[in-house]
JSON list of C-alpha atoms in Angstrom, two decimals:
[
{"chain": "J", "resi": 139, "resn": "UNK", "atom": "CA", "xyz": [-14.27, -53.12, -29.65]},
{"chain": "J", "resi": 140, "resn": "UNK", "atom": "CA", "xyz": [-11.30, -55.63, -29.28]},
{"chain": "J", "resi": 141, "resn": "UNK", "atom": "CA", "xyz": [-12.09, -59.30, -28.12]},
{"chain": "J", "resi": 142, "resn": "UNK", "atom": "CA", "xyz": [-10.35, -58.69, -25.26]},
{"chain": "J", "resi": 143, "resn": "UNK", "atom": "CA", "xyz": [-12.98, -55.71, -23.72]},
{"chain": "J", "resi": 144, "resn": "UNK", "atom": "CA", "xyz": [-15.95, -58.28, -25.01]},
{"chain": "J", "resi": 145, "resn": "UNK", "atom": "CA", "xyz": [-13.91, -61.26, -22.95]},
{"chain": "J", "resi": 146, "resn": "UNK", "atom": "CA", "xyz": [-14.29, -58.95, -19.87]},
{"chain": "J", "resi": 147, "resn": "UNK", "atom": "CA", "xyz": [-18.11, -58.30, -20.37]},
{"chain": "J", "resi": 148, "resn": "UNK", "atom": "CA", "xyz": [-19.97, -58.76, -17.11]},
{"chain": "J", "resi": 149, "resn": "UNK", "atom": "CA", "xyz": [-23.78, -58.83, -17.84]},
{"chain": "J", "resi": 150, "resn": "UNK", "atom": "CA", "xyz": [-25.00, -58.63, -13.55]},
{"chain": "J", "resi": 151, "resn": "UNK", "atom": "CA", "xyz": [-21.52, -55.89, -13.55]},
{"chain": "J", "resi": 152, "resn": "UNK", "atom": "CA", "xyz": [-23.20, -53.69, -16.25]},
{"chain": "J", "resi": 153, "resn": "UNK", "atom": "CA", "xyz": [-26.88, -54.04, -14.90]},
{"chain": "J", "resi": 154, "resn": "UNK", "atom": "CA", "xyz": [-25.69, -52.60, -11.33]},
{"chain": "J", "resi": 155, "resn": "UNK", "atom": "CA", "xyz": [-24.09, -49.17, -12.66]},
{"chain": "J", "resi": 156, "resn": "UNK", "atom": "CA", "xyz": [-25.43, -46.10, -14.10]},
{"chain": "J", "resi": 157, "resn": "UNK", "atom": "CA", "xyz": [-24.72, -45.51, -17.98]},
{"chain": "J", "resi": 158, "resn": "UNK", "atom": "CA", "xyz": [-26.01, -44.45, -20.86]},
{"chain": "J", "resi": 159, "resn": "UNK", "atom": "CA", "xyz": [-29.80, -44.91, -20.89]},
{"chain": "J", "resi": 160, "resn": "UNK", "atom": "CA", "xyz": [-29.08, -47.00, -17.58]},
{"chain": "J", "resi": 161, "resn": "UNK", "atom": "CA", "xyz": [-30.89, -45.99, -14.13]},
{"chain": "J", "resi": 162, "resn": "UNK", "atom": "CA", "xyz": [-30.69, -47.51, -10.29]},
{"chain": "J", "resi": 163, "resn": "UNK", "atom": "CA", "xyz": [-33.73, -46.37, -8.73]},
{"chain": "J", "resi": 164, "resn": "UNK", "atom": "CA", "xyz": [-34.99, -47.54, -4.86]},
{"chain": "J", "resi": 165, "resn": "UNK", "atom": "CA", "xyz": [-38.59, -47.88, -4.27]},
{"chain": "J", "resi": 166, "resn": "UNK", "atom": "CA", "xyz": [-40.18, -48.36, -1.28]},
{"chain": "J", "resi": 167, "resn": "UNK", "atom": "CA", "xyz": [-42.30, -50.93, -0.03]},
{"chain": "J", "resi": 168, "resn": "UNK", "atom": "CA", "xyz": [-46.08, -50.45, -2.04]},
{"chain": "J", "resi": 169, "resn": "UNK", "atom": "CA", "xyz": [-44.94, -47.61, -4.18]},
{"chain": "J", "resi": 170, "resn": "UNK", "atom": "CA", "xyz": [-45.96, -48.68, -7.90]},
{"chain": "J", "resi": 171, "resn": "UNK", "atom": "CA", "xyz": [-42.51, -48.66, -10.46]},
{"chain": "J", "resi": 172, "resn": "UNK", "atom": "CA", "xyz": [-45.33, -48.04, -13.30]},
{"chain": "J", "resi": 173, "resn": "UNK", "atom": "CA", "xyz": [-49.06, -48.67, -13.64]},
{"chain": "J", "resi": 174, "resn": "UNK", "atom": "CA", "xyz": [-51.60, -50.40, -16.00]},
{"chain": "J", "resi": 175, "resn": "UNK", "atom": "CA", "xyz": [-52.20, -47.75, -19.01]},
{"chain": "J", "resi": 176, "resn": "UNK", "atom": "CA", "xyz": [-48.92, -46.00, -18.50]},
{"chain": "J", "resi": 177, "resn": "UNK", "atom": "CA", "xyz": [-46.80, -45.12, -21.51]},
{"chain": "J", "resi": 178, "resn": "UNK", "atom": "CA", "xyz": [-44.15, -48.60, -21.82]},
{"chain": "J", "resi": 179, "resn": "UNK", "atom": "CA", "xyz": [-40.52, -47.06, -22.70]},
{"chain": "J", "resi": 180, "resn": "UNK", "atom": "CA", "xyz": [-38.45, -48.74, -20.01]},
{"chain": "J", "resi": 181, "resn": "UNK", "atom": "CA", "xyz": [-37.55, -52.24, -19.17]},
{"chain": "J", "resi": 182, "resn": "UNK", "atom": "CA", "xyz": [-35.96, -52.69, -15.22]},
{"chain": "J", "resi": 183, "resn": "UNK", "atom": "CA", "xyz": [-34.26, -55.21, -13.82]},
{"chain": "J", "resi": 184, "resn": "UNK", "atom": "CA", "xyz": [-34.14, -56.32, -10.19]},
{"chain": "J", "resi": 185, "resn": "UNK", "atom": "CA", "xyz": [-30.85, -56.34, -8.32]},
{"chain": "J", "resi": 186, "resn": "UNK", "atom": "CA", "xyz": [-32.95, -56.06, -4.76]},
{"chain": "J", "resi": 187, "resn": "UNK", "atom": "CA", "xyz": [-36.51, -57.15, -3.50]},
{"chain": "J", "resi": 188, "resn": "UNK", "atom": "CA", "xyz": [-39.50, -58.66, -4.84]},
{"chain": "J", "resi": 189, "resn": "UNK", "atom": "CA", "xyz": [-42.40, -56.77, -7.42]},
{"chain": "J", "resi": 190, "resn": "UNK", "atom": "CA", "xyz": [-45.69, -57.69, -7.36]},
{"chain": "J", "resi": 191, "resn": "UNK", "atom": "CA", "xyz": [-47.39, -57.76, -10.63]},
{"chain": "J", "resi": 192, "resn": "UNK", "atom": "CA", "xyz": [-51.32, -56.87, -10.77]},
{"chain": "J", "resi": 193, "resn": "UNK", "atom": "CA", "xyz": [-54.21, -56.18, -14.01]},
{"chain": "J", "resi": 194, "resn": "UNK", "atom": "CA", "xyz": [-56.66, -54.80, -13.43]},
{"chain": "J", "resi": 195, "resn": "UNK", "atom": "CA", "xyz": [-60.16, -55.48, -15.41]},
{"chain": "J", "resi": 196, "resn": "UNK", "atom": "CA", "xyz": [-62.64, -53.41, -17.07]},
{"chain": "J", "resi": 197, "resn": "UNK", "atom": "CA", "xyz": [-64.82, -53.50, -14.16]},
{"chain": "J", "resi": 198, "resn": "UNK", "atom": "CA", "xyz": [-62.20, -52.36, -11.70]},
{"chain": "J", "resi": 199, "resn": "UNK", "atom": "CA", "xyz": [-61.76, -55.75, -10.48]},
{"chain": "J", "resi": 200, "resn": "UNK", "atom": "CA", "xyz": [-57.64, -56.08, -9.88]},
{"chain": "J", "resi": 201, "resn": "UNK", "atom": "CA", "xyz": [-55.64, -59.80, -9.66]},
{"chain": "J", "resi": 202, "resn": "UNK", "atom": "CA", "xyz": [-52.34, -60.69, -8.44]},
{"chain": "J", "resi": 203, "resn": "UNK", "atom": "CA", "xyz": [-50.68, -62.69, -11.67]},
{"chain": "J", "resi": 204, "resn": "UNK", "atom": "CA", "xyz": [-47.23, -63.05, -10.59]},
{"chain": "J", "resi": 205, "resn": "UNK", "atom": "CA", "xyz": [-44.16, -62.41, -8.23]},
{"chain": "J", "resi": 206, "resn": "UNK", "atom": "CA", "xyz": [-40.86, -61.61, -9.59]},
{"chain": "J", "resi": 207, "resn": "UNK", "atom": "CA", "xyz": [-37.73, -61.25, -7.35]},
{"chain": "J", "resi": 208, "resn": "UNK", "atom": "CA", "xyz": [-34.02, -60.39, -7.89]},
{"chain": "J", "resi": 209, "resn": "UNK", "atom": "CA", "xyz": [-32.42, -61.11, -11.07]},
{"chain": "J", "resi": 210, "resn": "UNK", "atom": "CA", "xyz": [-35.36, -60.96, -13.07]},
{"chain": "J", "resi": 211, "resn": "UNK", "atom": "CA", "xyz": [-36.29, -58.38, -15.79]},
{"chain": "J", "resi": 212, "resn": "UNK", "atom": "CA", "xyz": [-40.34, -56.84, -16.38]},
{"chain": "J", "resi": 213, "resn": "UNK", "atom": "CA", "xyz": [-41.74, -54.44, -18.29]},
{"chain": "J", "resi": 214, "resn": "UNK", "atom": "CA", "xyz": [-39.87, -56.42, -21.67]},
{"chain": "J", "resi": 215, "resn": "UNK", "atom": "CA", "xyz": [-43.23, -55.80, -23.41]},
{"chain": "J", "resi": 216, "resn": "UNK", "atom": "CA", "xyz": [-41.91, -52.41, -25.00]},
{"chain": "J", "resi": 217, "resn": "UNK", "atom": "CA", "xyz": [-39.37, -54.20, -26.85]},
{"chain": "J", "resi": 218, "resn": "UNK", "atom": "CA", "xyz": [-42.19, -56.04, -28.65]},
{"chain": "J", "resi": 219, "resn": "UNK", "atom": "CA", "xyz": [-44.05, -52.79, -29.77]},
{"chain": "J", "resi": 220, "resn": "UNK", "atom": "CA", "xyz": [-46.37, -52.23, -27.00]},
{"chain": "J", "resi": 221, "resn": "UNK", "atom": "CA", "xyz": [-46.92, -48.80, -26.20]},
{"chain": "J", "resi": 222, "resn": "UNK", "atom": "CA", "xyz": [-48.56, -49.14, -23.30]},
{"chain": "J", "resi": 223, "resn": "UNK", "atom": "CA", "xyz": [-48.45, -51.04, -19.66]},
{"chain": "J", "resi": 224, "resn": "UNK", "atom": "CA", "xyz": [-50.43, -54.06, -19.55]},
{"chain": "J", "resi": 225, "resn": "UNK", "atom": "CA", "xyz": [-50.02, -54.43, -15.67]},
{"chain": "J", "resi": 226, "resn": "UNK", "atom": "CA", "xyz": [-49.32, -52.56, -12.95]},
{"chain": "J", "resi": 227, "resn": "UNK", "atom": "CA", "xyz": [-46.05, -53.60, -10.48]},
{"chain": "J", "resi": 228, "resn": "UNK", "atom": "CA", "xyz": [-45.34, -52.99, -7.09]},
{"chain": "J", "resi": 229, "resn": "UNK", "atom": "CA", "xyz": [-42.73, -52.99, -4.43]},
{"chain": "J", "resi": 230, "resn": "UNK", "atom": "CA", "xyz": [-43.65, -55.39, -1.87]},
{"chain": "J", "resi": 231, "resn": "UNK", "atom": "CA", "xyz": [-40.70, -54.95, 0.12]},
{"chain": "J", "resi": 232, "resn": "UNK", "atom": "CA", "xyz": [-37.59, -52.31, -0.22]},
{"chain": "J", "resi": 233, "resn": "UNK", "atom": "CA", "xyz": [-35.86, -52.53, -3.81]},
{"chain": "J", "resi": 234, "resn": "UNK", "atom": "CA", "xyz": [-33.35, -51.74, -6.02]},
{"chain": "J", "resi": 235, "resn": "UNK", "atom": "CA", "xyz": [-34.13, -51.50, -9.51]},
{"chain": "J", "resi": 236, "resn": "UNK", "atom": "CA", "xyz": [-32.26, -50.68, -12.91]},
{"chain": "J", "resi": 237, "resn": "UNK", "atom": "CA", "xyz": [-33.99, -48.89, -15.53]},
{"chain": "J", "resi": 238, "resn": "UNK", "atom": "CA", "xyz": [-33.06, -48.65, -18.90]},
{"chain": "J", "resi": 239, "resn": "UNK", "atom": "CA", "xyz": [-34.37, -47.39, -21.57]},
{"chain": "J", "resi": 240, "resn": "UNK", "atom": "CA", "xyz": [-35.80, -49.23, -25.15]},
{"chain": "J", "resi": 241, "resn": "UNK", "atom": "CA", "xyz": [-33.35, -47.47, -27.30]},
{"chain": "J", "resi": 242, "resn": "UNK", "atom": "CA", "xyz": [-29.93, -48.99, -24.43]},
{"chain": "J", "resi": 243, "resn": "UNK", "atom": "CA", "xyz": [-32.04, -52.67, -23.78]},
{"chain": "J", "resi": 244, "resn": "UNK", "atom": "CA", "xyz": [-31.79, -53.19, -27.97]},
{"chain": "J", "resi": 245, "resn": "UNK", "atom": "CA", "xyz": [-28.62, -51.85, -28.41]},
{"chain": "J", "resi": 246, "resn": "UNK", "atom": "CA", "xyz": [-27.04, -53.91, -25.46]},
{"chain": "J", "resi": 247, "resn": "UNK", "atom": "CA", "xyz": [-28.45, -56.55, -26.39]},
{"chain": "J", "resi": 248, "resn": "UNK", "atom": "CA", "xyz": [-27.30, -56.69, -30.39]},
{"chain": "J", "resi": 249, "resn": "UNK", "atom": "CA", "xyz": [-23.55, -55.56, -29.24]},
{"chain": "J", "resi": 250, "resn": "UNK", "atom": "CA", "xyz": [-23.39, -57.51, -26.13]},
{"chain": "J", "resi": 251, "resn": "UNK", "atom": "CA", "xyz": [-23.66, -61.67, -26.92]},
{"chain": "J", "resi": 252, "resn": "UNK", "atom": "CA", "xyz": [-23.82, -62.43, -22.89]},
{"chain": "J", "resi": 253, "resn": "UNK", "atom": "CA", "xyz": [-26.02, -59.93, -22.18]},
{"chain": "J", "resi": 254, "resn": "UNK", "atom": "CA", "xyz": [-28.59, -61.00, -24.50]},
{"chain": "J", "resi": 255, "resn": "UNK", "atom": "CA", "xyz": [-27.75, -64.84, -23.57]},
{"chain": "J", "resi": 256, "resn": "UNK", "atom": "CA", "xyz": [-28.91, -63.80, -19.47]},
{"chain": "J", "resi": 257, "resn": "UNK", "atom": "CA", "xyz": [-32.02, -62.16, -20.93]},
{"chain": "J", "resi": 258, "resn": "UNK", "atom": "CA", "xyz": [-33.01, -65.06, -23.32]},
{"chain": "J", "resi": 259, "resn": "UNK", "atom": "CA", "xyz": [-32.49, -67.08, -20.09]},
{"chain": "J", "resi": 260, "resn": "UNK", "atom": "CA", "xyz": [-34.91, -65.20, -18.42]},
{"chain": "J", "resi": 261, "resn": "UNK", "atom": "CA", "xyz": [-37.32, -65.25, -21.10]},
{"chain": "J", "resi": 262, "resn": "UNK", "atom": "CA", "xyz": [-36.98, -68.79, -21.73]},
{"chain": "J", "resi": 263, "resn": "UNK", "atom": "CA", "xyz": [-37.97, -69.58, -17.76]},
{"chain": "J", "resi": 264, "resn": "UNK", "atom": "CA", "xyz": [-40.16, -67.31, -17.63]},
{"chain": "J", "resi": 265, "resn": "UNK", "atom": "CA", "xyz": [-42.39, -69.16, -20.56]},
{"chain": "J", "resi": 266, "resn": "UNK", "atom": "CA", "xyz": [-41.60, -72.37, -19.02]},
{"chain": "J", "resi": 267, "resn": "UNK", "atom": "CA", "xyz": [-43.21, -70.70, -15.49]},
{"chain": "J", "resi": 268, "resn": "UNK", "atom": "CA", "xyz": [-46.00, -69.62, -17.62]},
{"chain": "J", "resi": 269, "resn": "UNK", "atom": "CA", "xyz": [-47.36, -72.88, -19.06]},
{"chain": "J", "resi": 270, "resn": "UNK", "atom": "CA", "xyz": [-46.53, -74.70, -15.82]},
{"chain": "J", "resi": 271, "resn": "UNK", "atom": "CA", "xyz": [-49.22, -72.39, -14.41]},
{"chain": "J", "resi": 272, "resn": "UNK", "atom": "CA", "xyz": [-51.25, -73.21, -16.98]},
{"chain": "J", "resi": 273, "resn": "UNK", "atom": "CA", "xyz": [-51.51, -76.77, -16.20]},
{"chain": "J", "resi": 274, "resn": "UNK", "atom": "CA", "xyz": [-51.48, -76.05, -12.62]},
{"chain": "J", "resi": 275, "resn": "UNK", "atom": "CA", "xyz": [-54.62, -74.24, -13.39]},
{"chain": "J", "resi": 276, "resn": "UNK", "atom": "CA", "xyz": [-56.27, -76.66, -15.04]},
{"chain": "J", "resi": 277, "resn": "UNK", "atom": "CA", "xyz": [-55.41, -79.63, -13.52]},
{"chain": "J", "resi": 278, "resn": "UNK", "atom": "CA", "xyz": [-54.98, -79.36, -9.96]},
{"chain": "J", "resi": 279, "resn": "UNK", "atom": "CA", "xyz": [-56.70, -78.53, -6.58]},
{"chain": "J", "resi": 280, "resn": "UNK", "atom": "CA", "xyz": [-56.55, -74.89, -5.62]},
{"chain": "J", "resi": 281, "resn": "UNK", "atom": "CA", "xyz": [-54.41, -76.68, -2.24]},
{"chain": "J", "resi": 282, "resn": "UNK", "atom": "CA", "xyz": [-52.39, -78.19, -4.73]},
{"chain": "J", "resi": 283, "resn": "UNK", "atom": "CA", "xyz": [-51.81, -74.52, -6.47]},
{"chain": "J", "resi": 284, "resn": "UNK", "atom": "CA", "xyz": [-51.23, -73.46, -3.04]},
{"chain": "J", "resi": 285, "resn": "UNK", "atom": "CA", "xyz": [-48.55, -75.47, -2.07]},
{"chain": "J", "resi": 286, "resn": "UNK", "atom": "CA", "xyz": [-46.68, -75.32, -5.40]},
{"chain": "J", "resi": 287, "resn": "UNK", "atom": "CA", "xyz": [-46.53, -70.93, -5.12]},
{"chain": "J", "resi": 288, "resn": "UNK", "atom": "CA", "xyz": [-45.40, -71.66, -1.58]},
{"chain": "J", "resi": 289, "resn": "UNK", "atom": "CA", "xyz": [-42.26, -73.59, -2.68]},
{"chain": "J", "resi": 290, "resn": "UNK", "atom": "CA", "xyz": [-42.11, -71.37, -5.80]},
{"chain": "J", "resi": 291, "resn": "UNK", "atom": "CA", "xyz": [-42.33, -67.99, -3.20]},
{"chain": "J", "resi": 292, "resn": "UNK", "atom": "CA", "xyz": [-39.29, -69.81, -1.23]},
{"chain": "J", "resi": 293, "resn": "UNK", "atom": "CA", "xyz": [-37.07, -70.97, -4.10]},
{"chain": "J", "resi": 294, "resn": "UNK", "atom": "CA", "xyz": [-37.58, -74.23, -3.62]},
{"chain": "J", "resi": 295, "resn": "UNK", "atom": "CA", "xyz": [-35.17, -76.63, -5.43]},
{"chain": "J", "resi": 296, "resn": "UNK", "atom": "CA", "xyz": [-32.15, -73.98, -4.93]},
{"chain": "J", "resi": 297, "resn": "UNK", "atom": "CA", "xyz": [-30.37, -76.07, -2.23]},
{"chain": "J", "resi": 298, "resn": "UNK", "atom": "CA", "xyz": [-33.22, -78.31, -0.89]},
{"chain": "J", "resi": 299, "resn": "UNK", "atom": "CA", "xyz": [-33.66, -76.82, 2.86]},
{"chain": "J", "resi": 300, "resn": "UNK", "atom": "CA", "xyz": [-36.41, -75.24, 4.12]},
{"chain": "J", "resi": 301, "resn": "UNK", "atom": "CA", "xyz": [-36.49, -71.62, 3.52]},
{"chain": "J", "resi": 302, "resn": "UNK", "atom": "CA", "xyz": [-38.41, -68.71, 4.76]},
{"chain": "J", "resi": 303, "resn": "UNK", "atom": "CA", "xyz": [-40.42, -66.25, 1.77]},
{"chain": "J", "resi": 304, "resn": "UNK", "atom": "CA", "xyz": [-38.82, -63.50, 1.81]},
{"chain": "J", "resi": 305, "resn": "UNK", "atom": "CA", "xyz": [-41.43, -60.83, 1.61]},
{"chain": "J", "resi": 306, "resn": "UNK", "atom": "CA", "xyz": [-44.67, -60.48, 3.41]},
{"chain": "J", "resi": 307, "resn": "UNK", "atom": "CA", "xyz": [-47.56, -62.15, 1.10]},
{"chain": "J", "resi": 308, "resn": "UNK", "atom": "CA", "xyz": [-50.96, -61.82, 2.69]},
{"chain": "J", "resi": 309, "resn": "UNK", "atom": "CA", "xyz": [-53.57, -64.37, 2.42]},
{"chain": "J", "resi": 310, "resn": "UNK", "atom": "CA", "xyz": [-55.45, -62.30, 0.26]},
{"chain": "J", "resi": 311, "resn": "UNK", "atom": "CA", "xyz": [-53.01, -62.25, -2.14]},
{"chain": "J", "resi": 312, "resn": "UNK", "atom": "CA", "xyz": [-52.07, -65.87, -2.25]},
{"chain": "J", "resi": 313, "resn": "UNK", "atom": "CA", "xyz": [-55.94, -66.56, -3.10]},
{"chain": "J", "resi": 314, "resn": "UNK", "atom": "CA", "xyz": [-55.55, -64.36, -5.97]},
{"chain": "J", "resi": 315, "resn": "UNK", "atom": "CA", "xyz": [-52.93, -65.78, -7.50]},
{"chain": "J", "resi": 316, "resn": "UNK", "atom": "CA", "xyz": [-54.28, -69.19, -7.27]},
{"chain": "J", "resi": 317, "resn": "UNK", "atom": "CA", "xyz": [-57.61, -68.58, -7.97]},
{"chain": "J", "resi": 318, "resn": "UNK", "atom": "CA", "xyz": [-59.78, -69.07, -4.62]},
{"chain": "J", "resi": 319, "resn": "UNK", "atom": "CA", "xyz": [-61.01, -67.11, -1.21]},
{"chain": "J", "resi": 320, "resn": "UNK", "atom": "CA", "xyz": [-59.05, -66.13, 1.84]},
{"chain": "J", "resi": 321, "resn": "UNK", "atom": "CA", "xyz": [-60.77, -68.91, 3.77]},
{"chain": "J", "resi": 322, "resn": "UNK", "atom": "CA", "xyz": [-59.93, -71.53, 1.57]},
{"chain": "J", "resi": 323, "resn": "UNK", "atom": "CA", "xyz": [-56.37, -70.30, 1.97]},
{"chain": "J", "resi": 324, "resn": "UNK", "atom": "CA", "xyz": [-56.42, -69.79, 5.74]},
{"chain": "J", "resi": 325, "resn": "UNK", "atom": "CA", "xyz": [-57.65, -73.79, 5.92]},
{"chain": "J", "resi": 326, "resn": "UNK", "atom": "CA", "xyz": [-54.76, -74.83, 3.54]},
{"chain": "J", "resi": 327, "resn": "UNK", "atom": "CA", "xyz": [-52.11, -72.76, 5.55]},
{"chain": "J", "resi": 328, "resn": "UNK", "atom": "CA", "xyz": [-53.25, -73.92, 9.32]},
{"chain": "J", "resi": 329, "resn": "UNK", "atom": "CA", "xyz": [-53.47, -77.63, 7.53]},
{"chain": "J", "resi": 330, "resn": "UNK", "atom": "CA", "xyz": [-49.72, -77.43, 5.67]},
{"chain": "J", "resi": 331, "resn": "UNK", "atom": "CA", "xyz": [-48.74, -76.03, 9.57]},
{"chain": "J", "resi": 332, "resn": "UNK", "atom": "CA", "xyz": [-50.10, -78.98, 11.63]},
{"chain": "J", "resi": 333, "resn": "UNK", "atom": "CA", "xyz": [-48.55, -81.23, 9.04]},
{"chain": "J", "resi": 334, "resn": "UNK", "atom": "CA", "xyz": [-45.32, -79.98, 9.42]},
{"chain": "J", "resi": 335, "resn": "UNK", "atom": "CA", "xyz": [-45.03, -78.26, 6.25]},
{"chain": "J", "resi": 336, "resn": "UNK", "atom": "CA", "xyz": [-44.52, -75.15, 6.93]},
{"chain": "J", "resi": 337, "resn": "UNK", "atom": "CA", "xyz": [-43.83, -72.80, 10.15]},
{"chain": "J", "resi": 338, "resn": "UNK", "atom": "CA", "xyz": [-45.37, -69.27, 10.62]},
{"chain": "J", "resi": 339, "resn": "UNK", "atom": "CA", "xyz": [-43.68, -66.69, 13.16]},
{"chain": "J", "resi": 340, "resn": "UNK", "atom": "CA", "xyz": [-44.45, -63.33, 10.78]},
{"chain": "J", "resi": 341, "resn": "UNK", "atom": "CA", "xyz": [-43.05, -65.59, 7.88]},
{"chain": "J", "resi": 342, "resn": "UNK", "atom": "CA", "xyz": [-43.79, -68.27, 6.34]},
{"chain": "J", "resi": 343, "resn": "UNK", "atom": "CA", "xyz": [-41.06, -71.05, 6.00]},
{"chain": "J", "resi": 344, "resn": "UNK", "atom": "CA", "xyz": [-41.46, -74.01, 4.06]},
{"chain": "J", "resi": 345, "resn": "UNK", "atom": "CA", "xyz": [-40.00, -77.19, 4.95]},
{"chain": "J", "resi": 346, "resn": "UNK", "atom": "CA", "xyz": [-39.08, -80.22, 2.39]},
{"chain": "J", "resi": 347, "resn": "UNK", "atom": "CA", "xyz": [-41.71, -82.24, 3.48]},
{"chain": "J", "resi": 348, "resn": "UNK", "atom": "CA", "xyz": [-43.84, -80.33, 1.49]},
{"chain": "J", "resi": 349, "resn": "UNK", "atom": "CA", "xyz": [-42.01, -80.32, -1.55]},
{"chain": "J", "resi": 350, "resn": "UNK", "atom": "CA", "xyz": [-42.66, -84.42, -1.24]},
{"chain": "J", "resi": 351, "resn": "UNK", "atom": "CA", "xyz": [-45.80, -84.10, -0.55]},
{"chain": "J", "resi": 352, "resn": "UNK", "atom": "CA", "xyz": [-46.14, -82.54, -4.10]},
{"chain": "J", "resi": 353, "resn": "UNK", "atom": "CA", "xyz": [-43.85, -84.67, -6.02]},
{"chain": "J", "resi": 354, "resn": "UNK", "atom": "CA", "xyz": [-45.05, -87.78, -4.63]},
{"chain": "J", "resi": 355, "resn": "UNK", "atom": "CA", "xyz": [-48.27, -86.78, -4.67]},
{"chain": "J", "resi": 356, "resn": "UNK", "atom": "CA", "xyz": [-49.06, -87.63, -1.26]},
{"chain": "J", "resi": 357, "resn": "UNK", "atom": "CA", "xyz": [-52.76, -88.10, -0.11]},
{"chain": "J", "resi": 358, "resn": "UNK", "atom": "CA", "xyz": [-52.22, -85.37, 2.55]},
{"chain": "J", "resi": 359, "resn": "UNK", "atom": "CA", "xyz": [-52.63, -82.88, 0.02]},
{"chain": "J", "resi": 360, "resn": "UNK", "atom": "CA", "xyz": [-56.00, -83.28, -2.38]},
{"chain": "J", "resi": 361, "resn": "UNK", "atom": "CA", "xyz": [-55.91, -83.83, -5.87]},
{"chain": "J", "resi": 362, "resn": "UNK", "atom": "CA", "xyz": [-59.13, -83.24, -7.09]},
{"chain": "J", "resi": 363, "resn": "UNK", "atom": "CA", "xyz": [-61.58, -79.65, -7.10]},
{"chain": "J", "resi": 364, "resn": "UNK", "atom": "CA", "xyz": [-63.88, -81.72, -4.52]},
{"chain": "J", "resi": 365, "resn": "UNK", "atom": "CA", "xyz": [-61.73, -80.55, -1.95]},
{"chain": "J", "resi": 366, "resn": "UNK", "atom": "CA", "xyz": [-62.40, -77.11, -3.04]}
]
């Protein structure tokens, strides 16, 4: 191919068309894009919406482990040599989703140098995310979790104004992903509201205060598992 076709590589361009081994697919909100056990051939990509991404244990017992909105990939696992779906991922809202297949993802991403520099991106942040919640685990208050997926869930840090979450999240789920009940969650939400740090009117929007209660780890928000 001559430089000058590789100069005009767009990686979000290619991502939003149909091609070879390429797919846009809409899903509605809680239809499942594939499910835990399903045969893992296809990574997507999300130009629209949010996923919800859920395991399920032996014992039928199923957790919310992560949220992924637009401009992030899933289902990358194939390209490692798993055969199968570890999770199961949902719409939680209307979206817009490129598929493409093993054989396309590996051949894109030897041939195309910018392509495979947005998905190392994504890979490298997505680590980073990992390990963050893996001290956020271990070291802090489930309100402390809390208030660090609410600011996560709004894109905190972006431009540093307070900004609604996008998709409904129930309670329910927010305990799940941080690791307590409902009712520990409905106590940290109506506390974060009389404080100021966030608003509720059907969504949730977080305001900065919050993000300095965090960061200067303000005695408003507890520090230790007592408070649990």
């Amino acid at each position: 191919m001559p430089k000058a076709a590789k100069a005009l590589f767009d990686p979000k361009r290619f991502l939003a068309k149909v091609g070879d081994g390429k797919t846009i697919l809409n899903f509605d909100k809680n239809r499942a894009v594939f499910s835990q056990g399903d045969a893992a051939d296809t990574v997507f990509y999300i130009q629209k919406g949010r996923i919800k991404v859920l395991v399920v244990s032996e014992q039928g017992k199923e957790a919310v482990v992560g949220i992924l909105e637009a401009g992030q990939f899933f289902g990358e696992g194939c390209l490692n040599g798993h055969p199968l779906r570890i999770s199961t991922t949902v719409a939680m809202e209307e979206c817009l989703l490129t598929s493409i297949t093993k054989a396309a993802m590996l051949a894109t991403l030897q041939r195309e140098p910018k392509f495979s520099e947005l998905f190392m991106t994504y890979l490298l942040g997505r680590n980073s995310r990992i390990e963050e919640d893996l001290i956020d685990q271990l070291f802090n208050s489930s309100e402390k979790r809390l208030a660090r997926l609410l600011l996560l869930l709004a894109n905190f840090g972006k431009d540093g104004i307070s900004q609604p979450i996008a998709a409904s999240v129930s309670q329910e789920t927010l305990a799940e992903m941080i690791g307590t009940t409902r009712s520990r969650v409905s106590f940290f939400m109506n506390k974060f509201r009389k404080l100021g740090f966030i608003t509720y009117n059907g969504k949730i929007e977080v305001h900065n205060s919050l993000l300095n209660a965090v960061l200067y780890d303000k005695p408003e928000i507890k520090g230790d598992e007592g408070s649990d």
